[in-house]
Amino acid sequence: METNTAAIQTVDNGVNVEALLGAREALTEAPAAAEFIWCANSEWVNGTHTRASVKGFHGLGEEQCHRTEFTFDSDHPEVFASDDNGATPVEYVLVGLAGCLTAGVASVAQNRAIQLRRVSATIEGSMDLQGILGIDSDVRNGFDDVTVRFDIDADATREEIEALVAQSQKRSAVFDIITNPTQVNVQVGG
Amino acid sequence: METNTAAIQTVDNGVNVEALLGAREALTEAPAAAEFIWCANSEWVNGTHTRASVKGFHGLGEEQCHRTEFTFDSDHPEVFASDDNGATPVEYVLVGLAGCLTAGVASVAQNRAIQLRRVSATIEGSMDLQGILGIDSDVRNGFDDVTVRFDIDADATREEIEALVAQSQKRSAVFDIITNPTQVNVQVGG
């Protein structure tokens, strides 16, 4: 194990694995602290253009806050007769998947003492618009399927790199959200 | 029907419903043009920080392009021992859901001659971190559930507003992506 420890010390992917392992230990003792609520607030701008903001969330038993507020414009493109003031809503889902799987690859690589040099990904979601346009009720509204292609340069064999990606999928929140059903409750206030 | 036509003419939510109905007609005739592919490209920056970009997509039988490239930083927050250089990947999913349902409300309202004044939403996704941390294999990685609370000010009865929201859900791509399973294929190139 000494060799592995030495390797971990020289490998730096910018992930604080010790803190994550510490968090896992702490939350095993206090599972209520592991209950998080993520949040976004949105305001309609005009047409299909909406602006959402992300700042606060709940976790570790209290209200938490990002260092800054992040704002995101979503819209439909000009081919849908819209103004294209932002990425489409479905592209935001792909961005989330990219970020989630890549963060997982970096974290697992750090834990396995694998130095990463580059991790790039292309994420594609195919969609038959006959669904959302209501042309064919047998066509779903969302993606038919999603493909993620990773290109990874690291001090590791191809097998080790494939194992990194597999482990990242296994622990990815967004991968789970897309591949498995989640209940969404929509309420109208006022 | 004359009354309705007159009302549609005075109602302006910024959605070109005529163009959307025209697109539905055109795509009914040429279903291959309805096959879209949405795309994001990502590059790992450091640690859990990833930058994704959205620009090109495929649809109407050819390559399409947004007016500009949109870039998005995702990261984990400081309570995860990360640098909080962007929204978390799961928050991007909530942003997509907000944008999708709100664009749907605006489009359906236009089609039903309902003038909107304000559409705001709060979207929350609850998540037990025991999943992604690997503490309890019975806990899923993604959201336990998602709640969307709309606050809508419009020239309409409460029933009409609730019907707008219901119809928007029925045609929402991101609502479908979250509530139903989608195959995600992850490949490693090189």
mmCIF file of C-alpha atoms in Angstrom:
data_model
loop_
_atom_site.group_PDB
_atom_site.id
_atom_site.type_symbol
_atom_site.label_atom_id
_atom_site.label_comp_id
_atom_site.label_asym_id
_atom_site.label_seq_id
_atom_site.Cartn_x
_atom_site.Cartn_y
_atom_site.Cartn_z
ATOM 1 C CA MET A 1 0.000 0.000 0.000
ATOM 2 C CA GLU A 2 2.981 2.320 0.455
ATOM 3 C CA THR A 3 3.467 2.552 -3.296
ATOM 4 C CA ASN A 4 -0.151 3.566 -3.763
ATOM 5 C CA THR A 5 0.087 6.232 -1.061
ATOM 6 C CA ALA A 6 3.199 7.664 -2.679
ATOM 7 C CA ALA A 7 1.482 7.696 -6.061
ATOM 8 C CA ILE A 8 -1.579 9.441 -4.653
ATOM 9 C CA GLN A 9 0.704 12.113 -3.239
ATOM 10 C CA THR A 10 2.272 12.844 -6.624
ATOM 11 C CA VAL A 11 -0.987 12.671 -8.572
ATOM 12 C CA ASP A 12 -2.958 15.917 -8.575
ATOM 13 C CA ASN A 13 -6.233 16.191 -10.439
ATOM 14 C CA GLY A 14 -7.387 19.008 -8.169
ATOM 15 C CA VAL A 15 -9.810 16.797 -6.258
ATOM 16 C CA ASN A 16 -9.622 16.681 -2.476
ATOM 17 C CA VAL A 17 -10.245 12.951 -2.052
ATOM 18 C CA GLU A 18 -9.331 13.018 1.626
ATOM 19 C CA ALA A 19 -12.132 15.532 2.285
ATOM 20 C CA LEU A 20 -14.602 13.425 0.283
ATOM 21 C CA LEU A 21 -13.684 10.283 2.186
ATOM 22 C CA GLY A 22 -14.004 12.261 5.419
ATOM 23 C CA ALA A 23 -17.444 13.484 4.332
ATOM 24 C CA ARG A 24 -18.497 9.930 3.581
ATOM 25 C CA GLU A 25 -17.446 8.883 7.064
ATOM 26 C CA ALA A 26 -19.184 11.855 8.699
ATOM 27 C CA LEU A 27 -22.430 11.351 6.763
ATOM 28 C CA THR A 28 -22.440 7.640 7.542
ATOM 29 C CA GLU A 29 -22.620 8.659 11.215
ATOM 30 C CA ALA A 30 -25.184 11.442 10.601
ATOM 31 C CA PRO A 31 -27.352 10.434 7.634
ATOM 32 C CA ALA A 32 -29.820 13.324 8.114
ATOM 33 C CA ALA A 33 -27.038 15.713 7.075
ATOM 34 C CA ALA A 34 -26.888 13.884 3.722
ATOM 35 C CA GLU A 35 -30.376 15.122 2.792
ATOM 36 C CA PHE A 36 -29.802 17.858 0.214
ATOM 37 C CA ILE A 37 -32.261 20.034 -1.686
ATOM 38 C CA TRP A 38 -31.016 21.663 -4.892
ATOM 39 C CA CYS A 39 -32.903 24.665 -6.164
ATOM 40 C CA ALA A 40 -33.386 26.920 -9.187
ATOM 41 C CA ASN A 41 -35.644 29.962 -9.556
ATOM 42 C CA SER A 42 -36.888 31.104 -12.907
ATOM 43 C CA GLU A 43 -38.626 34.095 -14.440
ATOM 44 C CA TRP A 44 -40.225 34.109 -17.853
ATOM 45 C CA VAL A 45 -38.694 36.889 -20.002
ATOM 46 C CA ASN A 46 -40.746 36.780 -23.211
ATOM 47 C CA GLY A 47 -41.783 34.174 -25.761
ATOM 48 C CA THR A 48 -39.809 30.987 -25.066
ATOM 49 C CA HIS A 49 -37.039 32.914 -23.284
ATOM 50 C CA THR A 50 -36.651 32.207 -19.561
ATOM 51 C CA ARG A 51 -33.950 33.269 -17.115
ATOM 52 C CA ALA A 52 -33.130 30.948 -14.229
ATOM 53 C CA SER A 53 -30.896 31.580 -11.255
ATOM 54 C CA VAL A 54 -29.107 29.207 -8.941
ATOM 55 C CA LYS A 55 -27.756 30.327 -5.593
ATOM 56 C CA GLY A 56 -29.049 28.685 -2.423
ATOM 57 C CA PHE A 57 -29.413 25.031 -1.566
ATOM 58 C CA HIS A 58 -29.990 22.967 1.552
ATOM 59 C CA GLY A 59 -27.628 20.408 2.999
ATOM 60 C CA LEU A 60 -25.656 19.327 6.078
ATOM 61 C CA GLY A 61 -28.744 20.305 8.063
ATOM 62 C CA GLU A 62 -28.757 23.971 7.082
ATOM 63 C CA GLU A 63 -29.174 26.498 4.304
ATOM 64 C CA GLN A 64 -26.128 26.701 2.046
ATOM 65 C CA CYS A 65 -25.158 29.172 -0.610
ATOM 66 C CA HIS A 66 -22.977 29.206 -3.706
ATOM 67 C CA ARG A 67 -20.138 31.752 -3.648
ATOM 68 C CA THR A 68 -22.072 33.697 -6.259
ATOM 69 C CA GLU A 69 -25.418 33.545 -8.042
ATOM 70 C CA PHE A 70 -25.329 31.799 -11.418
ATOM 71 C CA THR A 71 -27.868 32.884 -14.038
ATOM 72 C CA PHE A 72 -28.861 31.005 -17.169
ATOM 73 C CA ASP A 73 -30.912 32.040 -20.180
ATOM 74 C CA SER A 74 -32.830 29.355 -22.016
ATOM 75 C CA ASP A 75 -34.711 29.806 -25.262
ATOM 76 C CA HIS A 76 -35.665 28.027 -28.448
ATOM 77 C CA PRO A 77 -33.563 28.476 -31.596
ATOM 78 C CA GLU A 78 -34.456 30.498 -34.682
ATOM 79 C CA VAL A 79 -35.565 27.361 -36.585
ATOM 80 C CA PHE A 80 -38.417 27.191 -34.057
ATOM 81 C CA ALA A 81 -39.316 30.821 -34.849
ATOM 82 C CA SER A 82 -37.785 31.921 -31.533
ATOM 83 C CA ASP A 83 -35.024 34.411 -30.754
ATOM 84 C CA ASP A 84 -32.277 31.991 -29.630
ATOM 85 C CA ASN A 85 -31.419 34.005 -26.526
ATOM 86 C CA GLY A 86 -29.919 30.966 -24.811
ATOM 87 C CA ALA A 87 -29.307 27.250 -24.985
ATOM 88 C CA THR A 88 -32.391 25.079 -25.264
ATOM 89 C CA PRO A 89 -33.695 23.407 -22.105
ATOM 90 C CA VAL A 90 -32.645 19.965 -23.350
ATOM 91 C CA GLU A 91 -29.102 21.190 -24.003
ATOM 92 C CA TYR A 92 -28.929 22.204 -20.326
ATOM 93 C CA VAL A 93 -29.588 18.569 -19.449
ATOM 94 C CA LEU A 94 -26.662 17.505 -21.676
ATOM 95 C CA VAL A 95 -24.431 20.132 -20.020
ATOM 96 C CA GLY A 96 -25.374 18.687 -16.634
ATOM 97 C CA LEU A 97 -24.567 15.157 -17.784
ATOM 98 C CA ALA A 98 -21.177 16.261 -19.141
ATOM 99 C CA GLY A 99 -20.284 18.018 -15.897
ATOM 100 C CA CYS A 100 -21.442 15.175 -13.692
ATOM 101 C CA LEU A 101 -19.626 12.366 -15.508
ATOM 102 C CA THR A 102 -16.441 14.424 -15.910
ATOM 103 C CA ALA A 103 -16.332 15.402 -12.220
ATOM 104 C CA GLY A 104 -16.758 11.711 -11.440
ATOM 105 C CA VAL A 105 -13.892 10.722 -13.725
ATOM 106 C CA ALA A 106 -11.609 13.279 -12.009
ATOM 107 C CA SER A 107 -12.621 12.156 -8.522
ATOM 108 C CA VAL A 108 -12.240 8.445 -9.226
ATOM 109 C CA ALA A 109 -8.913 9.038 -10.995
ATOM 110 C CA GLN A 110 -7.600 10.913 -7.954
ATOM 111 C CA ASN A 111 -8.706 8.083 -5.678
ATOM 112 C CA ARG A 112 -6.969 5.551 -7.955
ATOM 113 C CA ALA A 113 -3.777 7.621 -8.270
ATOM 114 C CA ILE A 114 -4.234 8.198 -11.984
ATOM 115 C CA GLN A 115 -2.995 11.534 -13.305
ATOM 116 C CA LEU A 116 -5.382 13.036 -15.859
ATOM 117 C CA ARG A 117 -4.124 15.364 -18.564
ATOM 118 C CA ARG A 118 -7.242 15.929 -20.597
ATOM 119 C CA VAL A 119 -10.864 14.799 -20.387
ATOM 120 C CA SER A 120 -13.100 15.950 -23.191
ATOM 121 C CA ALA A 121 -16.553 14.695 -24.061
ATOM 122 C CA THR A 122 -19.136 15.055 -26.786
ATOM 123 C CA ILE A 123 -22.710 14.480 -25.640
ATOM 124 C CA GLU A 124 -25.517 14.009 -28.113
ATOM 125 C CA GLY A 125 -29.208 13.535 -27.484
ATOM 126 C CA SER A 126 -31.440 12.495 -30.365
ATOM 127 C CA MET A 127 -35.033 13.651 -30.380
ATOM 128 C CA ASP A 128 -37.919 13.211 -32.767
ATOM 129 C CA LEU A 129 -39.800 16.510 -32.755
ATOM 130 C CA GLN A 130 -43.005 14.720 -33.695
ATOM 131 C CA GLY A 131 -43.334 14.160 -29.945
ATOM 132 C CA ILE A 132 -43.296 17.710 -28.583
ATOM 133 C CA LEU A 133 -45.187 19.025 -31.623
ATOM 134 C CA GLY A 134 -47.994 16.563 -30.930
ATOM 135 C CA ILE A 135 -47.803 15.019 -34.406
ATOM 136 C CA ASP A 136 -47.489 11.417 -33.248
ATOM 137 C CA SER A 137 -48.555 10.385 -29.757
ATOM 138 C CA ASP A 138 -46.365 7.270 -29.984
ATOM 139 C CA VAL A 139 -43.253 9.473 -30.135
ATOM 140 C CA ARG A 140 -41.908 10.578 -26.775
ATOM 141 C CA ASN A 141 -41.181 14.213 -25.975
ATOM 142 C CA GLY A 142 -37.683 13.673 -24.596
ATOM 143 C CA PHE A 143 -34.536 12.115 -25.996
ATOM 144 C CA ASP A 144 -34.750 8.821 -27.876
ATOM 145 C CA ASP A 145 -31.284 8.121 -26.520
ATOM 146 C CA VAL A 146 -28.149 9.898 -25.393
ATOM 147 C CA THR A 147 -24.565 9.138 -26.424
ATOM 148 C CA VAL A 148 -21.506 10.328 -24.512
ATOM 149 C CA ARG A 149 -18.091 9.991 -26.167
ATOM 150 C CA PHE A 150 -15.139 10.530 -23.852
ATOM 151 C CA ASP A 151 -11.630 11.287 -25.067
ATOM 152 C CA ILE A 152 -9.284 10.936 -22.098
ATOM 153 C CA ASP A 153 -5.532 11.471 -21.914
ATOM 154 C CA ALA A 154 -4.140 10.059 -18.655
ATOM 155 C CA ASP A 155 -1.260 8.115 -17.170
ATOM 156 C CA ALA A 156 -3.211 4.888 -17.372
ATOM 157 C CA THR A 157 -3.960 1.928 -19.599
ATOM 158 C CA ARG A 158 -7.041 1.877 -21.777
ATOM 159 C CA GLU A 159 -8.602 -0.637 -19.378
ATOM 160 C CA GLU A 160 -7.961 1.644 -16.409
ATOM 161 C CA ILE A 161 -9.480 4.584 -18.275
ATOM 162 C CA GLU A 162 -12.563 2.557 -19.176
ATOM 163 C CA ALA A 163 -12.867 1.515 -15.539
ATOM 164 C CA LEU A 164 -12.731 5.190 -14.472
ATOM 165 C CA VAL A 165 -15.609 6.036 -16.787
ATOM 166 C CA ALA A 166 -17.617 3.018 -15.667
ATOM 167 C CA GLN A 167 -17.211 3.924 -11.999
ATOM 168 C CA SER A 168 -18.145 7.540 -12.730
ATOM 169 C CA GLN A 169 -21.426 6.397 -14.358
ATOM 170 C CA LYS A 170 -22.134 4.194 -11.373
ATOM 171 C CA ARG A 171 -22.036 7.177 -8.990
ATOM 172 C CA SER A 172 -23.366 9.903 -11.259
ATOM 173 C CA ALA A 173 -26.466 11.799 -10.156
ATOM 174 C CA VAL A 174 -27.332 13.135 -13.622
ATOM 175 C CA PHE A 175 -26.714 9.762 -15.307
ATOM 176 C CA ASP A 176 -29.214 8.299 -12.835
ATOM 177 C CA ILE A 177 -31.712 11.151 -13.397
ATOM 178 C CA ILE A 178 -31.701 10.543 -17.166
ATOM 179 C CA THR A 179 -31.638 6.742 -17.135
ATOM 180 C CA ASN A 180 -34.214 6.210 -14.381
ATOM 181 C CA PRO A 181 -37.650 7.715 -13.718
ATOM 182 C CA THR A 182 -38.117 10.452 -11.122
ATOM 183 C CA GLN A 183 -41.396 11.802 -9.803
ATOM 184 C CA VAL A 184 -41.922 15.476 -10.716
ATOM 185 C CA ASN A 185 -44.707 17.298 -8.857
ATOM 186 C CA VAL A 186 -45.877 20.481 -10.543
ATOM 187 C CA GLN A 187 -47.931 22.893 -8.448
ATOM 188 C CA VAL A 188 -49.612 26.183 -9.267
ATOM 189 C CA GLY A 189 -49.587 28.720 -6.439
ATOM 190 C CA GLY A 190 -51.605 31.861 -5.868
ATOM 191 C CA MET B 1 -64.345 31.400 -33.640
ATOM 192 C CA GLU B 2 -64.146 35.053 -34.650
ATOM 193 C CA THR B 3 -63.907 36.137 -31.045
ATOM 194 C CA ASN B 4 -61.044 33.767 -30.465
ATOM 195 C CA THR B 5 -59.161 35.002 -33.531
ATOM 196 C CA ALA B 6 -59.580 38.596 -32.407
ATOM 197 C CA ALA B 7 -58.344 37.682 -28.943
ATOM 198 C CA ILE B 8 -55.309 35.889 -30.363
ATOM 199 C CA GLN B 9 -54.470 39.007 -32.304
ATOM 200 C CA THR B 10 -54.480 41.208 -29.217
ATOM 201 C CA VAL B 11 -52.656 38.709 -27.011
ATOM 202 C CA ASP B 12 -48.878 38.850 -27.323
ATOM 203 C CA ASN B 13 -46.685 36.538 -25.281
ATOM 204 C CA GLY B 14 -43.885 36.789 -27.822
ATOM 205 C CA VAL B 15 -44.519 33.308 -29.203
ATOM 206 C CA ASN B 16 -45.021 32.871 -32.939
ATOM 207 C CA VAL B 17 -47.787 30.272 -32.776
ATOM 208 C CA GLU B 18 -48.536 30.530 -36.497
ATOM 209 C CA ALA B 19 -44.957 29.489 -37.293
ATOM 210 C CA LEU B 20 -45.159 26.588 -34.816
ATOM 211 C CA LEU B 21 -48.430 25.361 -36.318
ATOM 212 C CA GLY B 22 -46.851 25.706 -39.766
ATOM 213 C CA ALA B 23 -43.849 23.678 -38.607
ATOM 214 C CA ARG B 24 -46.158 20.989 -37.272
ATOM 215 C CA GLU B 25 -47.880 20.783 -40.632
ATOM 216 C CA ALA B 26 -44.583 20.724 -42.553
ATOM 217 C CA LEU B 27 -43.052 18.047 -40.302
ATOM 218 C CA THR B 28 -46.176 15.920 -40.544
ATOM 219 C CA GLU B 29 -45.506 15.785 -44.286
ATOM 220 C CA ALA B 30 -41.728 15.258 -43.898
ATOM 221 C CA PRO B 31 -41.131 13.342 -40.651
ATOM 222 C CA ALA B 32 -37.388 12.798 -41.358
ATOM 223 C CA ALA B 33 -36.886 16.548 -40.893
ATOM 224 C CA ALA B 34 -38.227 16.162 -37.333
ATOM 225 C CA GLU B 35 -35.193 14.075 -36.328
ATOM 226 C CA PHE B 36 -33.053 16.399 -34.224
ATOM 227 C CA ILE B 37 -29.742 15.811 -32.470
ATOM 228 C CA TRP B 38 -28.838 18.180 -29.631
ATOM 229 C CA CYS B 39 -25.192 18.431 -28.659
ATOM 230 C CA ALA B 40 -22.827 19.687 -25.963
ATOM 231 C CA ASN B 41 -19.031 19.519 -25.873
ATOM 232 C CA SER B 42 -17.135 19.591 -22.624
ATOM 233 C CA GLU B 43 -13.585 19.999 -21.398
ATOM 234 C CA TRP B 44 -12.408 19.177 -17.909
ATOM 235 C CA VAL B 45 -10.786 22.243 -16.321
ATOM 236 C CA ASN B 46 -9.505 20.946 -12.967
ATOM 237 C CA GLY B 47 -10.885 19.035 -10.006
ATOM 238 C CA THR B 48 -14.664 18.843 -10.383
ATOM 239 C CA HIS B 49 -14.755 21.935 -12.623
ATOM 240 C CA THR B 50 -15.838 21.339 -16.237
ATOM 241 C CA ARG B 51 -16.647 23.802 -19.010
ATOM 242 C CA ALA B 52 -19.241 22.807 -21.596
ATOM 243 C CA SER B 53 -20.198 24.584 -24.779
ATOM 244 C CA VAL B 54 -23.328 24.439 -26.873
ATOM 245 C CA LYS B 55 -23.416 25.685 -30.433
ATOM 246 C CA GLY B 56 -24.295 23.249 -33.232
ATOM 247 C CA PHE B 57 -27.197 20.864 -33.528
ATOM 248 C CA HIS B 58 -28.818 18.808 -36.257
ATOM 249 C CA GLY B 59 -32.365 19.172 -37.516
ATOM 250 C CA LEU B 60 -34.586 19.791 -40.533
ATOM 251 C CA GLY B 61 -32.228 17.491 -42.406
ATOM 252 C CA GLU B 62 -29.095 19.595 -41.977
ATOM 253 C CA GLU B 63 -26.566 21.016 -39.552
ATOM 254 C CA GLN B 64 -27.915 23.956 -37.587
ATOM 255 C CA CYS B 65 -26.198 26.491 -35.394
ATOM 256 C CA HIS B 66 -27.144 28.764 -32.514
ATOM 257 C CA ARG B 67 -26.622 32.482 -33.147
ATOM 258 C CA THR B 68 -23.737 32.313 -30.700
ATOM 259 C CA GLU B 69 -21.857 29.719 -28.655
ATOM 260 C CA PHE B 70 -23.096 29.324 -25.087
ATOM 261 C CA THR B 71 -20.585 28.181 -22.454
ATOM 262 C CA PHE B 72 -21.346 26.802 -19.026
ATOM 263 C CA ASP B 73 -19.110 26.094 -16.042
ATOM 264 C CA SER B 74 -20.131 23.308 -13.705
ATOM 265 C CA ASP B 75 -18.465 22.469 -10.425
ATOM 266 C CA HIS B 76 -19.163 21.165 -6.956
ATOM 267 C CA PRO B 77 -19.716 23.598 -4.065
ATOM 268 C CA GLU B 78 -17.325 24.401 -1.242
ATOM 269 C CA VAL B 79 -19.155 22.056 1.175
ATOM 270 C CA PHE B 80 -17.894 19.230 -1.082
ATOM 271 C CA ALA B 81 -14.320 20.570 -0.745
ATOM 272 C CA SER B 82 -14.524 21.966 -4.280
ATOM 273 C CA ASP B 83 -14.051 25.492 -5.619
ATOM 274 C CA ASP B 84 -17.675 26.289 -6.614
ATOM 275 C CA ASN B 85 -16.712 27.646 -10.025
ATOM 276 C CA GLY B 86 -20.192 26.990 -11.404
ATOM 277 C CA ALA B 87 -23.604 25.518 -10.737
ATOM 278 C CA THR B 88 -23.660 21.822 -9.918
ATOM 279 C CA PRO B 89 -24.571 19.378 -12.692
ATOM 280 C CA VAL B 90 -27.905 18.565 -11.051
ATOM 281 C CA GLU B 91 -28.804 22.255 -10.854
ATOM 282 C CA TYR B 92 -28.347 22.420 -14.645
ATOM 283 C CA VAL B 93 -31.068 19.787 -14.933
ATOM 284 C CA LEU B 94 -33.395 21.953 -12.809
ATOM 285 C CA VAL B 95 -32.583 24.988 -14.994
ATOM 286 C CA GLY B 96 -33.525 22.940 -18.061
ATOM 287 C CA LEU B 97 -36.803 21.854 -16.474
ATOM 288 C CA ALA B 98 -37.670 25.461 -15.553
ATOM 289 C CA GLY B 99 -36.958 26.686 -19.071
ATOM 290 C CA CYS B 100 -38.843 23.872 -20.759
ATOM 291 C CA LEU B 101 -42.027 24.110 -18.701
ATOM 292 C CA THR B 102 -42.058 27.917 -18.842
ATOM 293 C CA ALA B 103 -41.606 28.015 -22.628
ATOM 294 C CA GLY B 104 -44.470 25.546 -22.833
ATOM 295 C CA VAL B 105 -46.717 27.708 -20.664
ATOM 296 C CA ALA B 106 -45.998 30.739 -22.885
ATOM 297 C CA SER B 107 -46.637 28.791 -26.094
ATOM 298 C CA VAL B 108 -49.864 27.195 -24.898
ATOM 299 C CA ALA B 109 -51.079 30.531 -23.490
ATOM 300 C CA GLN B 110 -50.494 32.194 -26.854
ATOM 301 C CA ASN B 111 -52.394 29.425 -28.614
ATOM 302 C CA ARG B 112 -55.277 29.796 -26.127
ATOM 303 C CA ALA B 113 -55.310 33.605 -26.367
ATOM 304 C CA ILE B 114 -54.301 34.073 -22.731
ATOM 305 C CA GLN B 115 -52.128 37.100 -22.025
ATOM 306 C CA LEU B 116 -49.365 36.306 -19.531
ATOM 307 C CA ARG B 117 -47.937 38.998 -17.290
ATOM 308 C CA ARG B 118 -45.566 37.011 -15.132
ATOM 309 C CA VAL B 119 -44.499 33.370 -14.908
ATOM 310 C CA SER B 120 -42.089 32.544 -12.128
ATOM 311 C CA ALA B 121 -41.146 29.140 -10.832
ATOM 312 C CA THR B 122 -39.217 27.584 -8.003
ATOM 313 C CA ILE B 123 -37.789 24.157 -8.789
ATOM 314 C CA GLU B 124 -36.434 21.921 -6.051
ATOM 315 C CA GLY B 125 -34.820 18.513 -6.320
ATOM 316 C CA SER B 126 -34.223 16.522 -3.152
ATOM 317 C CA MET B 127 -31.269 14.181 -3.033
ATOM 318 C CA ASP B 128 -29.862 11.884 -0.385
ATOM 319 C CA LEU B 129 -26.075 12.120 -0.720
ATOM 320 C CA GLN B 130 -25.712 8.630 0.714
ATOM 321 C CA GLY B 131 -26.278 7.511 -2.888
ATOM 322 C CA ILE B 132 -23.473 9.283 -4.734
ATOM 323 C CA LEU B 133 -21.105 8.867 -1.796
ATOM 324 C CA GLY B 134 -21.628 5.099 -1.903
ATOM 325 C CA ILE B 135 -22.749 4.915 1.735
ATOM 326 C CA ASP B 136 -25.993 3.045 1.093
ATOM 327 C CA SER B 137 -26.524 1.109 -2.135
ATOM 328 C CA ASP B 138 -30.305 1.283 -1.635
ATOM 329 C CA VAL B 139 -30.195 5.072 -2.039
ATOM 330 C CA ARG B 140 -30.287 6.288 -5.613
ATOM 331 C CA ASN B 141 -27.737 8.770 -6.985
ATOM 332 C CA GLY B 142 -30.236 11.156 -8.533
ATOM 333 C CA PHE B 143 -33.149 13.130 -7.164
ATOM 334 C CA ASP B 144 -35.631 11.437 -4.821
ATOM 335 C CA ASP B 145 -38.223 13.739 -6.339
ATOM 336 C CA VAL B 146 -38.583 17.127 -7.940
ATOM 337 C CA THR B 147 -41.119 19.836 -7.093
ATOM 338 C CA VAL B 148 -41.979 22.734 -9.384
ATOM 339 C CA ARG B 149 -44.028 25.624 -7.959
ATOM 340 C CA PHE B 150 -45.400 28.026 -10.546
ATOM 341 C CA ASP B 151 -46.614 31.511 -9.739
ATOM 342 C CA ILE B 152 -48.450 32.848 -12.777
ATOM 343 C CA ASP B 153 -50.112 36.205 -13.319
ATOM 344 C CA ALA B 154 -52.295 36.126 -16.440
ATOM 345 C CA ASP B 155 -55.623 37.259 -17.842
ATOM 346 C CA ALA B 156 -57.193 33.908 -17.032
ATOM 347 C CA THR B 157 -59.054 32.002 -14.358
ATOM 348 C CA ARG B 158 -57.214 29.733 -11.971
ATOM 349 C CA GLU B 159 -58.616 26.739 -13.855
ATOM 350 C CA GLU B 160 -57.313 28.085 -17.157
ATOM 351 C CA ILE B 161 -53.874 28.681 -15.618
ATOM 352 C CA GLU B 162 -53.788 25.161 -14.208
ATOM 353 C CA ALA B 163 -54.752 23.813 -17.624
ATOM 354 C CA LEU B 164 -51.874 25.762 -19.223
ATOM 355 C CA VAL B 165 -49.412 24.180 -16.836
ATOM 356 C CA ALA B 166 -50.879 20.721 -17.348
ATOM 357 C CA GLN B 167 -50.631 21.023 -21.135
ATOM 358 C CA SER B 168 -47.059 22.314 -20.868
ATOM 359 C CA GLN B 169 -46.070 19.217 -18.843
ATOM 360 C CA LYS B 170 -47.736 16.998 -21.419
ATOM 361 C CA ARG B 171 -45.508 18.362 -24.200
ATOM 362 C CA SER B 172 -42.326 19.054 -22.252
ATOM 363 C CA ALA B 173 -39.123 17.363 -23.367
ATOM 364 C CA VAL B 174 -37.274 17.864 -20.076
ATOM 365 C CA PHE B 175 -40.281 16.789 -17.980
ATOM 366 C CA ASP B 176 -40.281 13.565 -20.023
ATOM 367 C CA ILE B 177 -36.497 13.133 -19.678
ATOM 368 C CA ILE B 178 -36.713 13.357 -15.882
ATOM 369 C CA THR B 179 -39.902 11.347 -15.362
ATOM 370 C CA ASN B 180 -39.121 8.522 -17.812
ATOM 371 C CA PRO B 181 -36.029 6.392 -18.417
ATOM 372 C CA THR B 182 -33.696 7.117 -21.344
ATOM 373 C CA GLN B 183 -30.848 4.944 -22.581
ATOM 374 C CA VAL B 184 -27.440 6.637 -22.157
ATOM 375 C CA ASN B 185 -24.528 5.046 -24.044
ATOM 376 C CA VAL B 186 -21.115 6.037 -22.735
ATOM 377 C CA GLN B 187 -18.133 5.351 -24.995
ATOM 378 C CA VAL B 188 -14.417 5.854 -24.528
ATOM 379 C CA GLY B 189 -12.537 6.852 -27.675
ATOM 380 C CA GLY B 190 -8.863 6.810 -28.551
#
